[in-house]
mmCIF file of C-alpha atoms in Angstrom:
data_model
loop_
_atom_site.group_PDB
_atom_site.id
_atom_site.type_symbol
_atom_site.label_atom_id
_atom_site.label_comp_id
_atom_site.label_asym_id
_atom_site.label_seq_id
_atom_site.Cartn_x
_atom_site.Cartn_y
_atom_site.Cartn_z
ATOM 1 C CA UNK A 10 -41.513 -29.829 40.483
ATOM 2 C CA UNK A 11 -39.517 -29.388 37.352
ATOM 3 C CA UNK A 12 -35.819 -28.234 37.767
ATOM 4 C CA UNK A 13 -36.174 -26.135 34.626
ATOM 5 C CA UNK A 14 -38.494 -24.051 36.525
ATOM 6 C CA UNK A 15 -35.915 -23.393 39.516
ATOM 7 C CA UNK A 16 -33.364 -22.600 36.941
ATOM 8 C CA UNK A 17 -35.476 -20.083 35.251
ATOM 9 C CA UNK A 18 -36.610 -18.518 38.568
ATOM 10 C CA UNK A 19 -33.304 -18.078 39.742
ATOM 11 C CA UNK A 20 -31.919 -16.264 36.679
ATOM 12 C CA UNK A 21 -35.070 -14.188 36.761
ATOM 13 C CA UNK A 22 -34.732 -13.261 40.320
ATOM 14 C CA UNK A 23 -31.039 -12.281 39.604
ATOM 15 C CA UNK A 24 -31.828 -9.812 36.868
ATOM 16 C CA UNK A 25 -35.488 -9.138 37.406
ATOM 17 C CA UNK A 26 -35.871 -9.225 33.740
ATOM 18 C CA UNK A 27 -37.737 -11.909 31.766
ATOM 19 C CA UNK A 28 -36.203 -10.925 28.233
ATOM 20 C CA UNK A 29 -32.967 -11.198 29.814
ATOM 21 C CA UNK A 30 -33.644 -14.566 31.231
ATOM 22 C CA UNK A 31 -34.944 -15.809 27.899
ATOM 23 C CA UNK A 32 -31.785 -14.668 26.245
ATOM 24 C CA UNK A 33 -29.405 -16.184 28.823
ATOM 25 C CA UNK A 34 -31.455 -19.481 28.913
ATOM 26 C CA UNK A 35 -32.038 -19.665 25.147
ATOM 27 C CA UNK A 36 -35.829 -19.942 25.881
ATOM 28 C CA UNK A 37 -38.638 -17.859 24.445
ATOM 29 C CA UNK A 38 -40.166 -15.170 26.775
ATOM 30 C CA UNK A 39 -43.608 -17.038 26.837
ATOM 31 C CA UNK A 40 -41.719 -20.139 28.045
ATOM 32 C CA UNK A 41 -40.019 -18.071 30.802
ATOM 33 C CA UNK A 42 -43.400 -16.693 31.867
ATOM 34 C CA UNK A 43 -44.775 -20.281 31.854
ATOM 35 C CA UNK A 44 -41.976 -21.611 33.986
ATOM 36 C CA UNK A 45 -42.442 -19.036 36.652
ATOM 37 C CA UNK A 46 -46.176 -19.388 36.486
ATOM 38 C CA UNK A 47 -45.954 -23.214 37.120
ATOM 39 C CA UNK A 48 -43.715 -22.580 40.194
ATOM 40 C CA UNK A 49 -45.748 -20.018 41.632
ATOM 41 C CA UNK A 50 -48.671 -22.480 41.359
ATOM 42 C CA UNK A 51 -46.810 -25.399 42.584
ATOM 43 C CA UNK A 52 -45.774 -23.400 45.807
ATOM 44 C CA UNK A 53 -48.947 -21.446 46.199
ATOM 45 C CA UNK A 54 -46.989 -18.159 46.247
ATOM 46 C CA UNK A 55 -46.437 -15.068 44.145
ATOM 47 C CA UNK A 56 -42.653 -14.416 43.332
ATOM 48 C CA UNK A 57 -42.693 -11.496 41.085
ATOM 49 C CA UNK A 58 -44.865 -8.344 40.679
ATOM 50 C CA UNK A 59 -45.245 -6.717 37.387
ATOM 51 C CA UNK A 60 -45.252 -3.031 36.584
ATOM 52 C CA UNK A 61 -45.796 -2.530 32.767
ATOM 53 C CA UNK A 62 -42.766 -4.214 30.976
ATOM 54 C CA UNK A 63 -40.840 -4.363 34.366
ATOM 55 C CA UNK A 64 -40.907 -7.189 36.844
ATOM 56 C CA UNK A 65 -39.873 -7.199 40.492
ATOM 57 C CA UNK A 66 -39.182 -9.843 43.105
ATOM 58 C CA UNK A 67 -41.705 -10.035 45.832
ATOM 59 C CA UNK A 68 -41.007 -10.597 49.453
ATOM 60 C CA UNK A 69 -41.978 -14.251 48.939
ATOM 61 C CA UNK A 70 -39.681 -14.295 45.923
ATOM 62 C CA UNK A 71 -36.689 -12.963 47.721
ATOM 63 C CA UNK A 72 -37.172 -15.289 50.587
ATOM 64 C CA UNK A 73 -37.380 -18.377 48.304
ATOM 65 C CA UNK A 74 -34.251 -17.627 46.587
ATOM 66 C CA UNK A 75 -31.671 -19.187 48.846
ATOM 67 C CA UNK A 76 -33.953 -22.328 48.921
ATOM 68 C CA UNK A 77 -33.987 -22.496 45.359
ATOM 69 C CA UNK A 78 -30.311 -22.174 44.929
ATOM 70 C CA UNK A 79 -29.872 -25.094 47.585
ATOM 71 C CA UNK A 80 -32.288 -27.137 45.551
ATOM 72 C CA UNK A 81 -30.422 -26.512 42.317
ATOM 73 C CA UNK A 82 -26.880 -27.066 44.034
ATOM 74 C CA UNK A 83 -28.207 -30.383 45.282
ATOM 75 C CA UNK A 84 -29.763 -31.585 42.189
ATOM 76 C CA UNK A 85 -26.786 -30.908 39.915
ATOM 77 C CA UNK A 86 -24.425 -32.439 42.543
ATOM 78 C CA UNK A 87 -26.621 -35.645 42.132
ATOM 79 C CA UNK A 88 -26.499 -35.543 38.428
ATOM 80 C CA UNK A 89 -22.744 -35.059 38.657
ATOM 81 C CA UNK A 90 -22.543 -37.860 41.097
ATOM 82 C CA UNK A 91 -24.548 -39.976 38.876
ATOM 83 C CA UNK A 92 -22.500 -39.576 35.754
ATOM 84 C CA UNK A 93 -19.196 -40.088 37.624
ATOM 85 C CA UNK A 94 -20.710 -43.499 38.699
ATOM 86 C CA UNK A 95 -21.629 -44.197 35.203
ATOM 87 C CA UNK A 96 -18.129 -43.541 34.083
ATOM 88 C CA UNK A 97 -16.659 -46.000 36.673
ATOM 89 C CA UNK A 98 -15.741 -43.664 39.603
ATOM 90 C CA UNK A 99 -16.390 -44.773 43.061
ATOM 91 C CA UNK A 100 -14.884 -41.805 44.908
ATOM 92 C CA UNK A 101 -14.115 -38.358 44.400
ATOM 93 C CA UNK A 102 -11.561 -35.775 45.831
ATOM 94 C CA UNK A 103 -11.543 -32.037 45.068
ATOM 95 C CA UNK A 104 -8.219 -30.217 45.078
ATOM 96 C CA UNK A 105 -7.835 -26.431 45.173
ATOM 97 C CA UNK A 106 -4.418 -25.659 43.796
ATOM 98 C CA UNK A 107 -2.487 -22.532 43.065
ATOM 99 C CA UNK A 108 -1.919 -21.718 39.205
ATOM 100 C CA UNK A 109 1.760 -22.288 38.839
ATOM 101 C CA UNK A 110 1.612 -25.577 40.819
ATOM 102 C CA UNK A 111 -1.509 -26.547 38.610
ATOM 103 C CA UNK A 112 0.619 -25.899 35.427
ATOM 104 C CA UNK A 113 4.153 -27.023 36.175
ATOM 105 C CA UNK A 114 3.615 -30.021 38.532
ATOM 106 C CA UNK A 115 -0.117 -31.251 38.445
ATOM 107 C CA UNK A 116 -0.390 -32.597 35.071
ATOM 108 C CA UNK A 117 2.540 -34.926 35.176
ATOM 109 C CA UNK A 118 1.507 -36.202 38.804
ATOM 110 C CA UNK A 119 -2.046 -36.420 37.911
ATOM 111 C CA UNK A 120 -1.401 -38.889 34.771
ATOM 112 C CA UNK A 121 0.337 -41.335 37.248
ATOM 113 C CA UNK A 122 -2.191 -40.794 39.909
ATOM 114 C CA UNK A 123 -5.029 -41.596 37.736
ATOM 115 C CA UNK A 124 -3.572 -44.542 36.101
ATOM 116 C CA UNK A 125 -2.719 -45.837 39.564
ATOM 117 C CA UNK A 126 -6.198 -45.018 40.985
ATOM 118 C CA UNK A 127 -8.780 -45.156 38.156
ATOM 119 C CA UNK A 128 -11.781 -45.184 40.428
ATOM 120 C CA UNK A 129 -11.016 -41.960 42.104
ATOM 121 C CA UNK A 130 -12.421 -38.985 40.319
ATOM 122 C CA UNK A 131 -10.222 -35.947 40.979
ATOM 123 C CA UNK A 132 -11.737 -32.269 40.539
ATOM 124 C CA UNK A 133 -9.328 -29.666 40.010
ATOM 125 C CA UNK A 134 -10.051 -26.102 41.151
ATOM 126 C CA UNK A 135 -7.341 -23.704 40.366
ATOM 127 C CA UNK A 136 -7.317 -20.515 42.686
ATOM 128 C CA UNK A 137 -4.777 -18.214 44.145
ATOM 129 C CA UNK A 138 -2.693 -19.515 47.276
ATOM 130 C CA UNK A 139 -4.388 -16.984 49.436
ATOM 131 C CA UNK A 140 -7.951 -18.343 48.787
ATOM 132 C CA UNK A 141 -6.996 -21.935 49.531
ATOM 133 C CA UNK A 142 -7.763 -21.845 53.328
ATOM 134 C CA UNK A 143 -11.490 -20.663 52.263
ATOM 135 C CA UNK A 144 -11.925 -23.266 50.068
ATOM 136 C CA UNK A 145 -10.909 -26.032 52.616
ATOM 137 C CA UNK A 146 -13.003 -24.391 55.452
ATOM 138 C CA UNK A 147 -15.923 -24.032 53.174
ATOM 139 C CA UNK A 148 -15.747 -27.778 52.212
ATOM 140 C CA UNK A 149 -15.259 -26.990 48.489
ATOM 141 C CA UNK A 150 -12.145 -28.765 48.301
ATOM 142 C CA UNK A 151 -10.644 -31.673 50.314
ATOM 143 C CA UNK A 152 -6.971 -30.911 49.579
ATOM 144 C CA UNK A 153 -5.039 -27.615 48.995
ATOM 145 C CA UNK A 154 -1.573 -27.046 47.008
ATOM 146 C CA UNK A 155 -0.245 -23.709 47.656
ATOM 147 C CA UNK A 156 2.881 -21.657 47.667
ATOM 148 C CA UNK A 157 2.287 -20.602 51.025
ATOM 149 C CA UNK A 158 1.375 -21.855 54.314
ATOM 150 C CA UNK A 159 -2.451 -22.420 54.806
ATOM 151 C CA UNK A 160 -4.272 -21.210 57.935
ATOM 152 C CA UNK A 161 -6.843 -23.121 59.753
ATOM 153 C CA UNK A 162 -5.761 -26.434 58.249
ATOM 154 C CA UNK A 163 -3.136 -29.212 58.572
ATOM 155 C CA UNK A 164 -0.475 -27.779 56.641
ATOM 156 C CA UNK A 165 2.952 -29.148 55.752
ATOM 157 C CA UNK A 166 5.807 -28.336 52.961
ATOM 158 C CA UNK A 167 6.234 -31.276 50.489
ATOM 159 C CA UNK A 168 8.924 -29.730 48.386
ATOM 160 C CA UNK A 169 11.658 -27.067 48.622
ATOM 161 C CA UNK A 170 12.162 -25.545 45.465
ATOM 162 C CA UNK A 171 15.541 -23.631 44.712
ATOM 163 C CA UNK A 172 14.999 -20.020 43.397
ATOM 164 C CA UNK A 173 16.932 -19.111 40.300
ATOM 165 C CA UNK A 174 17.503 -15.920 38.276
ATOM 166 C CA UNK A 175 15.520 -16.476 35.003
ATOM 167 C CA UNK A 176 16.548 -14.412 32.248
ATOM 168 C CA UNK A 177 16.014 -14.211 28.340
ATOM 169 C CA UNK A 178 17.962 -16.796 26.136
ATOM 170 C CA UNK A 179 21.539 -16.066 25.610
ATOM 171 C CA UNK A 180 21.938 -14.051 28.851
ATOM 172 C CA UNK A 181 24.102 -16.678 30.661
ATOM 173 C CA UNK A 182 27.453 -15.024 29.599
ATOM 174 C CA UNK A 183 26.387 -11.556 30.527
ATOM 175 C CA UNK A 184 27.579 -10.031 33.877
ATOM 176 C CA UNK A 185 24.995 -9.500 36.511
ATOM 177 C CA UNK A 186 25.257 -5.652 36.217
ATOM 178 C CA UNK A 187 24.713 -5.710 32.667
ATOM 179 C CA UNK A 188 21.761 -7.724 32.896
ATOM 180 C CA UNK A 189 20.113 -5.418 35.510
ATOM 181 C CA UNK A 190 21.174 -2.626 33.116
ATOM 182 C CA UNK A 191 19.351 -4.243 30.172
ATOM 183 C CA UNK A 192 16.147 -5.839 31.551
ATOM 184 C CA UNK A 193 13.399 -4.899 33.685
ATOM 185 C CA UNK A 194 12.864 -7.001 37.092
ATOM 186 C CA UNK A 195 9.615 -8.694 36.733
ATOM 187 C CA UNK A 196 8.319 -8.763 40.472
ATOM 188 C CA UNK A 197 5.437 -9.652 42.855
ATOM 189 C CA UNK A 198 5.091 -13.240 40.886
ATOM 190 C CA UNK A 199 5.560 -15.054 44.261
ATOM 191 C CA UNK A 200 3.330 -14.430 47.458
ATOM 192 C CA UNK A 201 6.236 -14.614 49.783
ATOM 193 C CA UNK A 202 10.089 -13.883 48.917
ATOM 194 C CA UNK A 203 9.801 -10.514 47.209
ATOM 195 C CA UNK A 204 10.051 -8.660 50.375
ATOM 196 C CA UNK A 205 13.148 -10.405 51.264
ATOM 197 C CA UNK A 206 14.754 -9.883 47.693
ATOM 198 C CA UNK A 207 13.894 -6.660 46.266
ATOM 199 C CA UNK A 208 15.440 -4.325 48.809
ATOM 200 C CA UNK A 209 18.646 -6.200 48.462
ATOM 201 C CA UNK A 210 18.578 -6.138 44.645
ATOM 202 C CA UNK A 211 17.955 -2.214 44.659
ATOM 203 C CA UNK A 212 20.563 -1.431 46.905
ATOM 204 C CA UNK A 213 23.112 -3.638 44.976
ATOM 205 C CA UNK A 214 22.130 -2.613 41.412
ATOM 206 C CA UNK A 215 21.262 0.910 41.560
ATOM 207 C CA UNK A 216 18.631 2.186 39.163
ATOM 208 C CA UNK A 217 17.259 -1.254 38.362
ATOM 209 C CA UNK A 218 13.847 -0.751 36.796
ATOM 210 C CA UNK A 219 10.919 -3.263 37.716
ATOM 211 C CA UNK A 220 7.669 -4.313 36.437
ATOM 212 C CA UNK A 221 4.887 -5.769 38.715
ATOM 213 C CA UNK A 222 3.741 -8.983 36.956
ATOM 214 C CA UNK A 223 1.749 -11.322 39.447
ATOM 215 C CA UNK A 224 1.057 -14.198 37.055
ATOM 216 C CA UNK A 225 3.835 -16.549 36.589
ATOM 217 C CA UNK A 226 2.843 -17.824 33.233
ATOM 218 C CA UNK A 227 2.745 -14.321 32.055
ATOM 219 C CA UNK A 228 6.191 -13.685 33.602
ATOM 220 C CA UNK A 229 7.667 -16.621 31.681
ATOM 221 C CA UNK A 230 6.312 -15.338 28.449
ATOM 222 C CA UNK A 231 7.789 -11.989 29.236
ATOM 223 C CA UNK A 232 11.007 -13.280 29.783
ATOM 224 C CA UNK A 233 11.064 -15.621 26.643
ATOM 225 C CA UNK A 234 10.282 -12.378 24.482
ATOM 226 C CA UNK A 235 13.172 -10.519 26.109
ATOM 227 C CA UNK A 236 10.959 -8.248 28.244
ATOM 228 C CA UNK A 237 12.542 -8.803 31.508
ATOM 229 C CA UNK A 238 13.662 -11.302 34.029
ATOM 230 C CA UNK A 239 12.872 -12.496 37.278
ATOM 231 C CA UNK A 240 13.509 -14.791 40.601
ATOM 232 C CA UNK A 241 11.321 -17.739 40.066
ATOM 233 C CA UNK A 242 11.223 -21.382 41.572
ATOM 234 C CA UNK A 243 13.132 -23.553 39.098
ATOM 235 C CA UNK A 244 10.292 -26.097 38.708
ATOM 236 C CA UNK A 245 8.314 -23.407 37.252
ATOM 237 C CA UNK A 246 10.818 -22.712 34.355
ATOM 238 C CA UNK A 247 12.638 -26.132 34.425
ATOM 239 C CA UNK A 248 10.961 -27.020 30.873
ATOM 240 C CA UNK A 249 11.854 -23.707 29.402
ATOM 241 C CA UNK A 250 15.463 -23.969 30.606
ATOM 242 C CA UNK A 251 15.994 -27.487 29.129
ATOM 243 C CA UNK A 252 14.364 -26.222 25.788
ATOM 244 C CA UNK A 253 16.562 -22.902 25.755
ATOM 245 C CA UNK A 254 13.656 -20.552 26.013
ATOM 246 C CA UNK A 255 14.809 -19.303 29.282
ATOM 247 C CA UNK A 256 18.435 -19.041 30.850
ATOM 248 C CA UNK A 257 19.072 -20.028 34.378
ATOM 249 C CA UNK A 258 21.747 -17.260 35.204
ATOM 250 C CA UNK A 259 24.173 -17.987 38.017
ATOM 251 C CA UNK A 260 23.288 -15.523 40.943
ATOM 252 C CA UNK A 261 26.055 -15.145 43.490
ATOM 253 C CA UNK A 262 25.367 -11.709 44.912
ATOM 254 C CA UNK A 263 23.718 -13.097 48.177
ATOM 255 C CA UNK A 264 22.122 -16.451 48.904
ATOM 256 C CA UNK A 265 18.715 -16.848 47.511
ATOM 257 C CA UNK A 266 15.710 -18.285 49.277
ATOM 258 C CA UNK A 267 13.961 -21.521 48.615
ATOM 259 C CA UNK A 268 10.258 -21.742 47.457
ATOM 260 C CA UNK A 269 8.167 -24.089 49.220
ATOM 261 C CA UNK A 270 5.011 -25.916 47.890
ATOM 262 C CA UNK A 271 2.446 -26.834 50.726
ATOM 263 C CA UNK A 272 -0.260 -29.475 51.056
ATOM 264 C CA UNK A 273 -3.195 -28.639 53.279
ATOM 265 C CA UNK A 274 -6.239 -30.418 54.472
ATOM 266 C CA UNK A 275 -8.821 -30.405 57.159
ATOM 267 C CA UNK A 276 -10.147 -33.951 57.165
ATOM 268 C CA UNK A 277 -8.016 -36.988 57.323
ATOM 269 C CA UNK A 278 -9.900 -39.268 55.151
ATOM 270 C CA UNK A 279 -8.504 -42.320 53.209
ATOM 271 C CA UNK A 280 -8.528 -40.614 49.886
ATOM 272 C CA UNK A 281 -6.944 -37.386 51.278
ATOM 273 C CA UNK A 282 -4.110 -39.368 52.454
ATOM 274 C CA UNK A 283 -3.633 -41.489 49.598
ATOM 275 C CA UNK A 284 -3.776 -38.450 47.245
ATOM 276 C CA UNK A 285 -1.056 -36.812 49.520
ATOM 277 C CA UNK A 286 1.092 -40.113 50.107
ATOM 278 C CA UNK A 287 1.011 -40.557 46.156
ATOM 279 C CA UNK A 288 1.913 -36.767 45.491
ATOM 280 C CA UNK A 289 5.004 -36.999 47.775
ATOM 281 C CA UNK A 290 6.163 -40.170 46.275
ATOM 282 C CA UNK A 291 6.254 -38.511 43.007
ATOM 283 C CA UNK A 292 7.905 -35.424 44.151
ATOM 284 C CA UNK A 293 10.520 -37.698 45.720
ATOM 285 C CA UNK A 294 10.969 -39.644 42.327
ATOM 286 C CA UNK A 295 9.424 -42.872 43.898
ATOM 287 C CA UNK A 296 7.291 -44.685 41.640
#
């Protein structure tokens, strides 16, 4: 059985349209038809019924879809495993990581980790913090790095990060009241602490205007362009603060919370423990 037949079948089954299938797979329509015909002959079943120019999945076709998906997944996993072996990798670990951790911390750590463990292949899957539990439960990830506690997993904080008021450049000499009058407060860019901070801000700085921005990278760009300010973990803006693109303003109105980074896993394998231990050493500044 040719895997190209399976791939063609799955696309045709999804759209029930041979013309669209040919366009998506860059095949001619006769080739699409031939793939389906070969597969039907191989398995002794009719997967599509034709009515004029339209095609529809038969009951046999619908029943075969999940099996075809498993065949394709197994095949491409095998191809990837072989390719990894050819490149010298002997083991693999998949990490589900929240976007800001992926951009702020992971690049520097991975450079060190891959140099230290060249035979471990690291696959990165960037997802929202709230989705990491599902990635671990389903087995799509071995380790999760999240900005919030992860349920149904072994979970611990590996970094407590100070939260600071990040403002546009040249803001550090302005009074807090002046800053809150000049700039919108960009909110909801952290999954946990806004419910604690926002009511106190609104009570203290009457009339403060807010803007919901739930992506940290976008929040940083808005701050750099003078469109607002926000309370962010220091590690998120450390590089921009050092370069003078963002000011870390002294905030003394009330104590600010800390932002945690959590590591989570379900299976305590050697590679998982190696990854976590090395990450903890990196965060602690131990080479």
